[in-house]
Every structure is written in structure tokens, then in C-alpha cells.
Amino acid sequence: MEAFETYQTPLSSRYASKEMANLFSPAKRFFTWRTLWLNLAIAEKQLGLPISDEAIEEMKGNLNLTPEQFDIAAVEEKKRRHDVMAHVHTFGQVAPAAAGIIHLGATSCYVTDNADLIFLREGLGYLIRSLGILISRLSAFAAQYRDLPTLGFTHFQPAQLTTVGKRATLWIQELLWDLRNLKRVRDDIGFRGVKGTTGTQASFLALFDGDHDKVEELDALVTKLSGFEYAYPVTSQTYSRKIDADVLAPLASLGATAHKIGTDIRLLANLKEIEEPFESTQIGSSAMAYKRNPMRSERVCSLARHLMVLHQNALMTSSVQWFERTLDDSANRRITLPEAFLTADIVLSTLQNISEGLVVYPKVIARRIAQELPFMATENVIMAIVKKGGDRQEAHEKIRVLSQEAGHQVKHLGLENDLISRIRADPYFDPIKDDLEALLDPTSFIGRAPQQVDAFLEKWVMPALEDPEVRDAIGRSGKVELSV
């Protein structure tokens, strides 16, 4: 870097998983830098540069920094106001045989940018595995409640019935798309490779006396040693910051999914139909002792909004990279990239916690259905009358009048919906009174919701969870897997 910018562990890492917090820790960053310097030296030696075996071995033996080395690097960075050169110096002190060849031919972005690409790829792997676990938890929930009728809502107004499990599949489908998007962007990430100061590889061409083939081979060899399938064919001093925008896009999209799920659960908590976990000693409000606030879902929504806006930051940074580079990306990215991954990690872990303890209240759900179902059943009642020889228009008018009367009881007097009692009391409906109970059975109003849940889990969810990486993560999470 061309400026003094000490790496700090982001505050949010305190609440992230151990793996994700470690990924963006100074220890991991500088270990990765040293590994990249080692890979460069191995490749340069293999291609004929005079680098000793002793230098390689000393580098291999000192990839992890001790506390004393962190102190040395901090002093050097304060003096030199250049983090990469401070760590070149520090590495050289513990690997003296390599001191003269560490960072040979490279620019600072050889370690900083290549390390960032490594972190992006590894971070996506953590999120993919966490997302797979979350999908498995919600899928088990959907299967359990596949046929439990519940009132549907459009515009947050009572609508046709669905099931608790079917509603959960709407969440899961979006999470499956997020899983697909995360995998796509991870698989697409390349390596900056060995490109030199402005991306022309001029310094490496000089090292190899104008041998273009060796420079190309060096780029390919370091890329392979660093675990990547390919390097970006052209770069400037940095890899294109469009890559950051591309990576943060599916994270932002995941944030939108998480916010929708968290909001739905918060609304259901208000209706007392479904609640997130609530410990026996948990306090919902300092003043109102009875409250059971959906604080986990609120936290998800809060963090998800932060996650969504970080993508805009990456877009703006990408748009203002002048020519071969400018440094106004650096401080920004050191905040934005770790924060995006740490935030996504916390969002997923919180959603997993919620999904593992969702509480469903069937009696409350049934009571709300009973309040609304009589109105929804009017079409069924009309059809039943017609089948018994009645006139459709006459039946419609009878139902319309009784519905208005029942609606008055509910809206103006605050009483229960008594439409069915009014139907039973009207002689006109005598031919179908014995059928009313069947006509009002909630299960007759949920259509193919249970079958849709079954088919969705079998044809879409199970194949996604059979991915070896995801399956292994679910297995190690210690929970029973979904079976259809």
C-alpha cells in the first residue's frame, strides 16, 4: 500500500462465527501474505532464479507470526508508513536467508489483492455451508407443518388459506436461490496472479531477461500453488474492483431474503401464531414484564439492512478506479469486505438459531381461521345450494345480506363472526345444514399446499442438500437431517 493503514479486526467479528472471525483477523491476513511470498519464491526458483533451498525452508518455517513479530511489524509500519514493506522487513528478520528475495519483482497488490481473493473465496465457502444448514432446518419445519392450515395474507389482509409449511417453502425457495448465487460467484473467482506494478509484468520480464514464456509460466505456477484454477488474464495494479461488487451482490440479495423472513416472523409473533425461541429467564421489556419481543428477528432485519447497503459501497468504489488504480478504494474495502462477510455470517447464524426453536400455536391459528373462514366459505355454500336445486342468484343475495349483518357484528360491535349461526337459523339453507361442517373444514381450503411442500422438498431441496460440501456441514452441525 502507498499509505499507512493498519489492519484492525472489525468490531462485528466479536459476534461472528469463529471461522469467519478468524478469516478476517490480522493473524490470517499476514499468514496469507507470507504464504504468497513463499509461493512466489518457489515458482521463481523453479524457473531458474538464484534462490537457495535455505531461503525457501526458512520461509516455510515462519509462516505464522509470533506476538513479538506483530510488535516488530507495528513499529516498522509506524516508521515506514507502509504495511506491506513493514511485513517484508519483519518476515526477513525471521527468515534471513530469504530477506533479499522476499517480494522479488512484486508490487504490494501481489499480496494484498491475491490475499483478498483468497478470503473472498473462503468466506463464500463458510456462508454456503451455513446457508445449507439453515435450509435444512427450515425444510424440516416445512415438512412438519406441511398440512397445518393457516390464514393467508395478501396486503396483510385475510386471504385464502395456505399452510404453515407452505409459507415456509417461500422462505426456503429464496434461500435456495441465494445458495445458487453464492456458489456461482465463488466458482467464478479467479486469482490476480503475478502481474507487476501496473499489470504489464515488466518487472518479471526484466528478472527473466525478456523471456515471455517464463513470465507466463510464473503467473500460472503461482496461481496453481495458491489453489486457483485460473488467473484473470489482464489486471491493472489491482484486480478489478468490479469483482468486489459481483461478490457483494449475492450477499446483499441474501440480506433481502433474511429481512423478508425476519419480518414475516415478527408479524406472526404479533398475531401470536408463531414465535421465535424465548428462554424461560429472558426479559422482553424492562417495563412491560409480559412482553415477548421478537428480538432475534429484529436483529436479523437490522443487520440485513446493513448487509444490503454495503453492495452500493462496492459499486461506487468500482466506478471511480482511475486508469491503472487509485488508492481511495483501500481504506473503504478494508471495512466493507470484512463487514459484509461478518454481517452475513451473523445473519445466517441468528436465523439458524431462530429456525431451530420456532414455536407454533395451532389453536391460535385455528381461532383466527374460524373468525375469517365463514366469509371465505360463502362461495362453497352457494355452490352447495345450487347442487341441491337452488337458484344461484337468490343464494348469492341471501348470503350477501347475512354476511353484511355478520360483518356489522364484528366491525361495529366487536363481537365474533356469527355468519354460520345466521345461516343455520335461516330456513332457506335447510337443504345443506347437515353439510355445513364439511363445507367449513379448513383442510378443504388449502388446495395443493401439502402436496406442493412434498414435491418442493423432494425435487428442489433434497438435491441441493445432497451437495457433498453442504451435506458435510449439516452432518457436523449435529442435527437430524431432512428426509422426505
mmCIF file with all atom_site columns, C-alpha atoms in Angstrom, residues 292-396:
data_model
loop_
_atom_site.group_PDB
_atom_site.id
_atom_site.type_symbol
_atom_site.label_atom_id
_atom_site.label_alt_id
_atom_site.label_comp_id
_atom_site.label_asym_id
_atom_site.label_entity_id
_atom_site.label_seq_id
_atom_site.pdbx_PDB_ins_code
_atom_site.Cartn_x
_atom_site.Cartn_y
_atom_site.Cartn_z
_atom_site.occupancy
_atom_site.B_iso_or_equiv
_atom_site.pdbx_formal_charge
_atom_site.auth_seq_id
_atom_site.auth_comp_id
_atom_site.auth_asym_id
_atom_site.auth_atom_id
_atom_site.pdbx_PDB_model_num
ATOM 1   C CA . ARG A 1 292 ? -42.077 -11.470 24.314  1.00 0.00 ? 292 ARG A CA 1
ATOM 2   C CA . ASN A 1 293 ? -40.381 -9.248  21.775  1.00 0.00 ? 293 ASN A CA 1
ATOM 3   C CA . PRO A 1 294 ? -39.046 -10.978 18.616  1.00 0.00 ? 294 PRO A CA 1
ATOM 4   C CA . MET A 1 295 ? -35.574 -9.582  19.297  1.00 0.00 ? 295 MET A CA 1
ATOM 5   C CA . ARG A 1 296 ? -33.707 -12.183 17.232  1.00 0.00 ? 296 ARG A CA 1
ATOM 6   C CA . SER A 1 297 ? -35.808 -11.485 14.147  1.00 0.00 ? 297 SER A CA 1
ATOM 7   C CA . GLU A 1 298 ? -35.438 -7.768  14.759  1.00 0.00 ? 298 GLU A CA 1
ATOM 8   C CA . ARG A 1 299 ? -31.675 -8.255  14.895  1.00 0.00 ? 299 ARG A CA 1
ATOM 9   C CA . VAL A 1 300 ? -31.794 -10.132 11.599  1.00 0.00 ? 300 VAL A CA 1
ATOM 10  C CA . CYS A 1 301 ? -33.690 -7.269  9.948   1.00 0.00 ? 301 CYS A CA 1
ATOM 11  C CA . SER A 1 302 ? -31.336 -4.677  11.397  1.00 0.00 ? 302 SER A CA 1
ATOM 12  C CA . LEU A 1 303 ? -28.195 -6.451  10.187  1.00 0.00 ? 303 LEU A CA 1
ATOM 13  C CA . ALA A 1 304 ? -29.773 -7.408  6.858   1.00 0.00 ? 304 ALA A CA 1
ATOM 14  C CA . ARG A 1 305 ? -30.329 -3.744  6.038   1.00 0.00 ? 305 ARG A CA 1
ATOM 15  C CA . HIS A 1 306 ? -26.657 -3.082  6.742   1.00 0.00 ? 306 HIS A CA 1
ATOM 16  C CA . LEU A 1 307 ? -25.702 -6.003  4.523   1.00 0.00 ? 307 LEU A CA 1
ATOM 17  C CA . MET A 1 308 ? -27.858 -4.774  1.648   1.00 0.00 ? 308 MET A CA 1
ATOM 18  C CA . VAL A 1 309 ? -26.373 -1.281  1.571   1.00 0.00 ? 309 VAL A CA 1
ATOM 19  C CA . LEU A 1 310 ? -22.757 -2.498  1.587   1.00 0.00 ? 310 LEU A CA 1
ATOM 20  C CA . HIS A 1 311 ? -23.164 -3.606  -2.011  1.00 0.00 ? 311 HIS A CA 1
ATOM 21  C CA . GLN A 1 312 ? -23.780 0.001   -3.015  1.00 0.00 ? 312 GLN A CA 1
ATOM 22  C CA . ASN A 1 313 ? -20.441 0.880   -1.437  1.00 0.00 ? 313 ASN A CA 1
ATOM 23  C CA . ALA A 1 314 ? -18.643 -1.687  -3.592  1.00 0.00 ? 314 ALA A CA 1
ATOM 24  C CA . LEU A 1 315 ? -20.369 -0.385  -6.725  1.00 0.00 ? 315 LEU A CA 1
ATOM 25  C CA . MET A 1 316 ? -19.305 3.173   -6.004  1.00 0.00 ? 316 MET A CA 1
ATOM 26  C CA . THR A 1 317 ? -15.729 2.111   -5.323  1.00 0.00 ? 317 THR A CA 1
ATOM 27  C CA . SER A 1 318 ? -15.584 0.130   -8.564  1.00 0.00 ? 318 SER A CA 1
ATOM 28  C CA . SER A 1 319 ? -16.864 3.082   -10.549 1.00 0.00 ? 319 SER A CA 1
ATOM 29  C CA . VAL A 1 320 ? -14.102 5.514   -9.513  1.00 0.00 ? 320 VAL A CA 1
ATOM 30  C CA . GLN A 1 321 ? -10.952 3.456   -10.047 1.00 0.00 ? 321 GLN A CA 1
ATOM 31  C CA . TRP A 1 322 ? -8.942  5.750   -12.311 1.00 0.00 ? 322 TRP A CA 1
ATOM 32  C CA . PHE A 1 323 ? -6.869  4.118   -15.032 1.00 0.00 ? 323 PHE A CA 1
ATOM 33  C CA . GLU A 1 324 ? -4.460  1.549   -13.529 1.00 0.00 ? 324 GLU A CA 1
ATOM 34  C CA . ARG A 1 325 ? -5.507  2.341   -9.931  1.00 0.00 ? 325 ARG A CA 1
ATOM 35  C CA . THR A 1 326 ? -6.191  4.925   -7.258  1.00 0.00 ? 326 THR A CA 1
ATOM 36  C CA . LEU A 1 327 ? -5.883  4.465   -3.526  1.00 0.00 ? 327 LEU A CA 1
ATOM 37  C CA . ASP A 1 328 ? -9.293  5.723   -2.469  1.00 0.00 ? 328 ASP A CA 1
ATOM 38  C CA . ASP A 1 329 ? -10.500 2.125   -2.592  1.00 0.00 ? 329 ASP A CA 1
ATOM 39  C CA . SER A 1 330 ? -8.152  0.822   0.067   1.00 0.00 ? 330 SER A CA 1
ATOM 40  C CA . ALA A 1 331 ? -9.473  2.102   3.384   1.00 0.00 ? 331 ALA A CA 1
ATOM 41  C CA . ASN A 1 332 ? -13.021 1.620   2.134   1.00 0.00 ? 332 ASN A CA 1
ATOM 42  C CA . ARG A 1 333 ? -12.503 -2.022  1.170   1.00 0.00 ? 333 ARG A CA 1
ATOM 43  C CA . ARG A 1 334 ? -10.764 -2.865  4.442   1.00 0.00 ? 334 ARG A CA 1
ATOM 44  C CA . ILE A 1 335 ? -14.034 -2.020  6.150   1.00 0.00 ? 335 ILE A CA 1
ATOM 45  C CA . THR A 1 336 ? -16.621 -3.029  3.556   1.00 0.00 ? 336 THR A CA 1
ATOM 46  C CA . LEU A 1 337 ? -15.432 -6.512  2.604   1.00 0.00 ? 337 LEU A CA 1
ATOM 47  C CA . PRO A 1 338 ? -14.932 -7.914  6.121   1.00 0.00 ? 338 PRO A CA 1
ATOM 48  C CA . GLU A 1 339 ? -18.123 -6.253  7.335   1.00 0.00 ? 339 GLU A CA 1
ATOM 49  C CA . ALA A 1 340 ? -20.158 -7.802  4.526   1.00 0.00 ? 340 ALA A CA 1
ATOM 50  C CA . PHE A 1 341 ? -18.976 -11.319 5.296   1.00 0.00 ? 341 PHE A CA 1
ATOM 51  C CA . LEU A 1 342 ? -19.106 -10.948 9.060   1.00 0.00 ? 342 LEU A CA 1
ATOM 52  C CA . THR A 1 343 ? -22.610 -9.477  8.847   1.00 0.00 ? 343 THR A CA 1
ATOM 53  C CA . ALA A 1 344 ? -23.843 -12.212 6.516   1.00 0.00 ? 344 ALA A CA 1
ATOM 54  C CA . ASP A 1 345 ? -22.358 -14.791 8.874   1.00 0.00 ? 345 ASP A CA 1
ATOM 55  C CA . ILE A 1 346 ? -24.184 -13.332 11.889  1.00 0.00 ? 346 ILE A CA 1
ATOM 56  C CA . VAL A 1 347 ? -27.455 -13.069 9.957   1.00 0.00 ? 347 VAL A CA 1
ATOM 57  C CA . LEU A 1 348 ? -27.272 -16.743 8.997   1.00 0.00 ? 348 LEU A CA 1
ATOM 58  C CA . SER A 1 349 ? -26.314 -17.947 12.466  1.00 0.00 ? 349 SER A CA 1
ATOM 59  C CA . THR A 1 350 ? -29.156 -15.931 14.004  1.00 0.00 ? 350 THR A CA 1
ATOM 60  C CA . LEU A 1 351 ? -31.657 -17.290 11.501  1.00 0.00 ? 351 LEU A CA 1
ATOM 61  C CA . GLN A 1 352 ? -30.425 -20.796 12.232  1.00 0.00 ? 352 GLN A CA 1
ATOM 62  C CA . ASN A 1 353 ? -30.974 -20.198 15.940  1.00 0.00 ? 353 ASN A CA 1
ATOM 63  C CA . ILE A 1 354 ? -34.496 -18.966 15.211  1.00 0.00 ? 354 ILE A CA 1
ATOM 64  C CA . SER A 1 355 ? -35.292 -21.862 12.879  1.00 0.00 ? 355 SER A CA 1
ATOM 65  C CA . GLU A 1 356 ? -34.218 -24.431 15.455  1.00 0.00 ? 356 GLU A CA 1
ATOM 66  C CA . GLY A 1 357 ? -36.673 -23.143 18.036  1.00 0.00 ? 357 GLY A CA 1
ATOM 67  C CA . LEU A 1 358 ? -39.713 -21.808 16.190  1.00 0.00 ? 358 LEU A CA 1
ATOM 68  C CA . VAL A 1 359 ? -42.852 -22.238 18.298  1.00 0.00 ? 359 VAL A CA 1
ATOM 69  C CA . VAL A 1 360 ? -46.182 -22.757 16.523  1.00 0.00 ? 360 VAL A CA 1
ATOM 70  C CA . TYR A 1 361 ? -49.527 -22.161 18.241  1.00 0.00 ? 361 TYR A CA 1
ATOM 71  C CA . PRO A 1 362 ? -52.116 -24.235 16.316  1.00 0.00 ? 362 PRO A CA 1
ATOM 72  C CA . LYS A 1 363 ? -55.059 -23.192 18.500  1.00 0.00 ? 363 LYS A CA 1
ATOM 73  C CA . VAL A 1 364 ? -54.418 -19.511 17.898  1.00 0.00 ? 364 VAL A CA 1
ATOM 74  C CA . ILE A 1 365 ? -54.086 -20.221 14.187  1.00 0.00 ? 365 ILE A CA 1
ATOM 75  C CA . ALA A 1 366 ? -57.357 -22.202 14.232  1.00 0.00 ? 366 ALA A CA 1
ATOM 76  C CA . ARG A 1 367 ? -59.176 -19.437 16.082  1.00 0.00 ? 367 ARG A CA 1
ATOM 77  C CA . ARG A 1 368 ? -58.120 -16.843 13.513  1.00 0.00 ? 368 ARG A CA 1
ATOM 78  C CA . ILE A 1 369 ? -59.227 -19.151 10.705  1.00 0.00 ? 369 ILE A CA 1
ATOM 79  C CA . ALA A 1 370 ? -62.604 -19.562 12.416  1.00 0.00 ? 370 ALA A CA 1
ATOM 80  C CA . GLN A 1 371 ? -63.015 -15.779 12.521  1.00 0.00 ? 371 GLN A CA 1
ATOM 81  C CA . GLU A 1 372 ? -62.466 -15.392 8.791   1.00 0.00 ? 372 GLU A CA 1
ATOM 82  C CA . LEU A 1 373 ? -63.466 -18.705 7.232   1.00 0.00 ? 373 LEU A CA 1
ATOM 83  C CA . PRO A 1 374 ? -67.235 -18.139 7.247   1.00 0.00 ? 374 PRO A CA 1
ATOM 84  C CA . PHE A 1 375 ? -66.828 -15.282 4.779   1.00 0.00 ? 375 PHE A CA 1
ATOM 85  C CA . MET A 1 376 ? -64.445 -17.331 2.630   1.00 0.00 ? 376 MET A CA 1
ATOM 86  C CA . ALA A 1 377 ? -66.854 -20.281 2.661   1.00 0.00 ? 377 ALA A CA 1
ATOM 87  C CA . THR A 1 378 ? -69.726 -18.331 1.154   1.00 0.00 ? 378 THR A CA 1
ATOM 88  C CA . GLU A 1 379 ? -68.876 -19.481 -2.376  1.00 0.00 ? 379 GLU A CA 1
ATOM 89  C CA . ASN A 1 380 ? -68.879 -23.104 -1.201  1.00 0.00 ? 380 ASN A CA 1
ATOM 90  C CA . VAL A 1 381 ? -72.259 -22.557 0.457   1.00 0.00 ? 381 VAL A CA 1
ATOM 91  C CA . ILE A 1 382 ? -73.712 -21.071 -2.724  1.00 0.00 ? 382 ILE A CA 1
ATOM 92  C CA . MET A 1 383 ? -72.445 -23.982 -4.823  1.00 0.00 ? 383 MET A CA 1
ATOM 93  C CA . ALA A 1 384 ? -73.866 -26.483 -2.330  1.00 0.00 ? 384 ALA A CA 1
ATOM 94  C CA . ILE A 1 385 ? -77.298 -24.826 -2.524  1.00 0.00 ? 385 ILE A CA 1
ATOM 95  C CA . VAL A 1 386 ? -77.188 -24.905 -6.322  1.00 0.00 ? 386 VAL A CA 1
ATOM 96  C CA . LYS A 1 387 ? -76.333 -28.617 -6.270  1.00 0.00 ? 387 LYS A CA 1
ATOM 97  C CA . LYS A 1 388 ? -79.442 -29.158 -4.139  1.00 0.00 ? 388 LYS A CA 1
ATOM 98  C CA . GLY A 1 389 ? -81.593 -27.402 -6.738  1.00 0.00 ? 389 GLY A CA 1
ATOM 99  C CA . GLY A 1 390 ? -81.394 -23.812 -5.516  1.00 0.00 ? 390 GLY A CA 1
ATOM 100 C CA . ASP A 1 391 ? -81.053 -20.656 -7.604  1.00 0.00 ? 391 ASP A CA 1
ATOM 101 C CA . ARG A 1 392 ? -77.539 -19.243 -7.709  1.00 0.00 ? 392 ARG A CA 1
ATOM 102 C CA . GLN A 1 393 ? -78.541 -15.570 -7.770  1.00 0.00 ? 393 GLN A CA 1
ATOM 103 C CA . GLU A 1 394 ? -81.051 -15.969 -4.963  1.00 0.00 ? 394 GLU A CA 1
ATOM 104 C CA . ALA A 1 395 ? -78.489 -17.847 -2.842  1.00 0.00 ? 395 ALA A CA 1
ATOM 105 C CA . HIS A 1 396 ? -75.939 -15.121 -3.515  1.00 0.00 ? 396 HIS A CA 1
#
